[in-house]
Every structure is written in structure tokens, then in C-alpha cells.
Coordinates of C-alpha atoms in Angstrom, one line a residue:
M612 CA 0.0 0.0 0.0
V613 CA 1.4 3.4 -1.0
R614 CA 0.2 6.8 -0.1
V615 CA -0.3 9.4 -2.9
T616 CA -1.5 13.0 -3.0
G617 CA -5.0 13.4 -4.3
P618 CA -7.2 16.4 -5.2
G619 CA -6.7 19.2 -2.7
R620 CA -3.7 17.4 -1.3
A621 CA -6.0 14.8 0.3
P622 CA -4.1 11.6 1.1
L623 CA -5.1 8.6 -1.1
F624 CA -4.0 5.0 -0.8
D625 CA -3.2 2.7 -3.7
V626 CA -1.6 -0.7 -4.4
E627 CA 2.1 -0.5 -4.7
G628 CA 3.2 -0.5 -8.4
A629 CA -0.3 0.3 -9.7
T630 CA -0.5 2.5 -12.7
V631 CA -2.7 5.6 -12.8
P632 CA -4.2 6.3 -16.2
A633 CA -4.0 9.8 -17.6
E634 CA -6.9 12.1 -16.8
D635 CA -8.1 12.1 -20.4
V636 CA -8.5 8.3 -20.5
P637 CA -12.2 7.5 -20.5
T638 CA -13.6 5.5 -17.6
P639 CA -14.8 2.1 -18.9
P640 CA -18.5 1.3 -18.5
R641 CA -19.2 -1.2 -15.7
L642 CA -22.0 -3.2 -14.1
L643 CA -22.0 -2.8 -10.4
P644 CA -23.8 -5.3 -8.1
M645 CA -26.4 -4.5 -5.4
W646 CA -24.8 -2.7 -2.4
D647 CA -21.5 -2.1 -4.2
S648 CA -19.1 -0.1 -2.0
T649 CA -18.5 2.3 -4.9
L650 CA -22.2 3.3 -4.7
L651 CA -22.3 3.3 -0.9
A652 CA -19.0 4.8 0.2
H653 CA -18.6 8.1 -1.7
A654 CA -18.0 11.3 0.3
V655 CA -19.5 13.8 -2.2
P656 CA -23.3 13.4 -2.8
G657 CA -24.1 13.2 -6.5
R658 CA -20.6 12.3 -7.5
V659 CA -21.3 8.7 -8.4
V660 CA -25.1 8.6 -8.1
P661 CA -26.6 11.8 -9.7
E662 CA -29.3 13.2 -7.5
E663 CA -32.0 12.8 -10.1
Y664 CA -31.3 9.0 -10.3
R665 CA -31.0 8.5 -6.5
P666 CA -34.8 7.7 -6.0
L667 CA -34.5 5.2 -8.9
V668 CA -31.5 3.4 -7.5
V669 CA -31.9 3.6 -3.7
R670 CA -35.1 2.0 -2.5
R671 CA -37.0 3.1 0.6
N672 CA -35.6 0.3 2.6
G673 CA -32.1 1.3 1.8
D674 CA -31.4 -1.4 -0.8
M675 CA -29.3 -0.2 -3.7
L676 CA -30.2 -1.7 -7.1
P677 CA -27.4 -3.1 -9.3
C678 CA -26.2 -0.2 -11.5
L679 CA -24.8 0.6 -14.9
L680 CA -21.8 2.9 -14.5
V681 CA -20.9 5.1 -17.5
G682 CA -18.3 7.8 -17.3
G683 CA -17.9 7.1 -13.6
Q684 CA -21.5 7.8 -12.8
V685 CA -24.7 5.8 -12.5
A686 CA -26.6 5.8 -15.8
G687 CA -29.1 3.0 -15.2
V688 CA -29.7 -0.4 -13.6
W689 CA -29.4 -4.0 -14.5
R690 CA -31.0 -7.3 -13.4
A691 CA -30.5 -11.0 -14.0
I692 CA -33.2 -12.6 -16.2
D693 CA -33.6 -16.2 -17.4
G694 CA -30.7 -16.7 -19.8
G695 CA -28.9 -13.4 -19.4
L696 CA -29.2 -9.8 -18.2
E697 CA -31.5 -6.9 -18.8
L698 CA -29.9 -3.4 -18.9
T699 CA -32.0 -0.3 -18.5
A700 CA -30.5 3.2 -19.1
F701 CA -32.1 6.2 -17.5
R702 CA -31.0 8.4 -20.4
K703 CA -29.9 8.0 -24.0
L704 CA -26.4 6.4 -24.2
G705 CA -24.0 6.5 -27.0
T706 CA -22.9 3.5 -29.1
A707 CA -19.5 3.2 -27.3
A708 CA -21.2 3.1 -23.9
W709 CA -23.7 0.4 -25.0
R710 CA -20.8 -1.6 -26.6
G711 CA -18.9 -1.5 -23.3
L712 CA -21.9 -2.3 -21.2
T713 CA -22.9 -5.2 -23.5
D714 CA -19.3 -6.6 -23.3
E715 CA -19.5 -6.4 -19.5
A716 CA -22.9 -8.0 -19.5
E717 CA -21.8 -10.9 -21.8
K718 CA -19.0 -11.7 -19.4
L719 CA -21.2 -11.5 -16.3
S720 CA -23.9 -13.5 -18.1
T721 CA -21.4 -16.3 -18.7
L722 CA -20.4 -16.2 -15.0
L723 CA -24.1 -16.3 -13.9
A724 CA -25.2 -18.8 -16.5
D725 CA -25.3 -21.8 -14.0
R726 CA -26.9 -19.8 -11.2
D727 CA -30.6 -19.5 -10.5
P728 CA -31.8 -15.9 -11.2
A729 CA -34.8 -16.7 -8.9
V730 CA -32.6 -15.7 -6.0
Y731 CA -33.2 -12.1 -7.1
R732 CA -36.9 -12.4 -8.0
R733 CA -37.9 -10.9 -4.7
Y734 CA -36.6 -7.6 -6.1
G735 CA -38.5 -7.9 -9.4
H736 CA -41.3 -5.7 -8.1
W737 CA -39.0 -2.7 -8.4
W738 CA -38.9 -3.2 -12.2
D739 CA -42.6 -4.2 -12.4
K740 CA -43.5 -0.8 -11.0
G741 CA -41.7 0.7 -13.9
I742 CA -38.2 2.2 -14.2
P743 CA -38.3 5.1 -16.5
G744 CA -35.6 4.4 -19.1
A745 CA -34.5 5.7 -22.4
E746 CA -33.4 2.3 -23.5
T747 CA -33.5 -1.3 -22.4
T748 CA -31.6 -4.2 -23.8
R749 CA -31.3 -7.9 -23.1
V750 CA -28.0 -9.7 -23.2
R751 CA -28.0 -13.5 -23.4
A752 CA -25.2 -15.7 -22.1

């Protein structure tokens, strides 16, 4: 573990020998699971979860839905379905973002292929009530 200086001279910690990408390198799209620490442990409100999406992502009981991360911010949600994943964006996403999310979803679908998606069916009512989205796509394993 090494200590580096972050924004405003704040101390940050990293893995020794890790490389830091240049600031102009785009953040790759990611699929984050429910209750991921990236979503829960950020110090600046709105930095990872834009305020307008917070009611769509954080449920009244405190549960955090699995999220699509584009450009380092939540852009939608995802869920396991029979035979793959369903991705729902809260806004229109570009081709590169969808390509990155689809690549991630294909890898995750392969990992989850032998698992029963029924484990998460208890959360299905969140989607059944309707999640406003610009786009929804299904990715099969």
C-alpha cells in the first residue's frame, strides 16, 4: 500500500506498483452489483449517483439496485433474467457506452449462467412498478 496525494492534497492510498491512467483516458462502462461499495461509500453526494437518479437506485428500505456505470456515474440499472441480463439506461447512451456495457454484460452472463436468477426475483417488483428508461436491452449468455 502506498500513499499518494489526491485532489486538494488529500491523502489517497493505492496498491504499490499500480499505474494511474492519464486524466483524459475515459472510464470504462461497468456493471456494479447491489450494495457495491462504490455506490455506498462516496463522500460527495451526487458524485457517483446523480441526485435525479437516486430515487430510482436507492429503495425506501435502503437497498441499492445493481447499477450501470458510464463515465464514472450511474446511468441505469441491470438485473438477471432467465438466460442473461437486462440493462436499462435512465438516459440515451452512445454506441460506445452500449458496446462497453454489452461486453461487460456478456462476461457477467457467462459467470451467472449456471446460477438461478430466482434468488433475485424478490426484487422484481422494483422493475414491475416501472423504471423510466430511455433504452432497455437484453444480453444473453
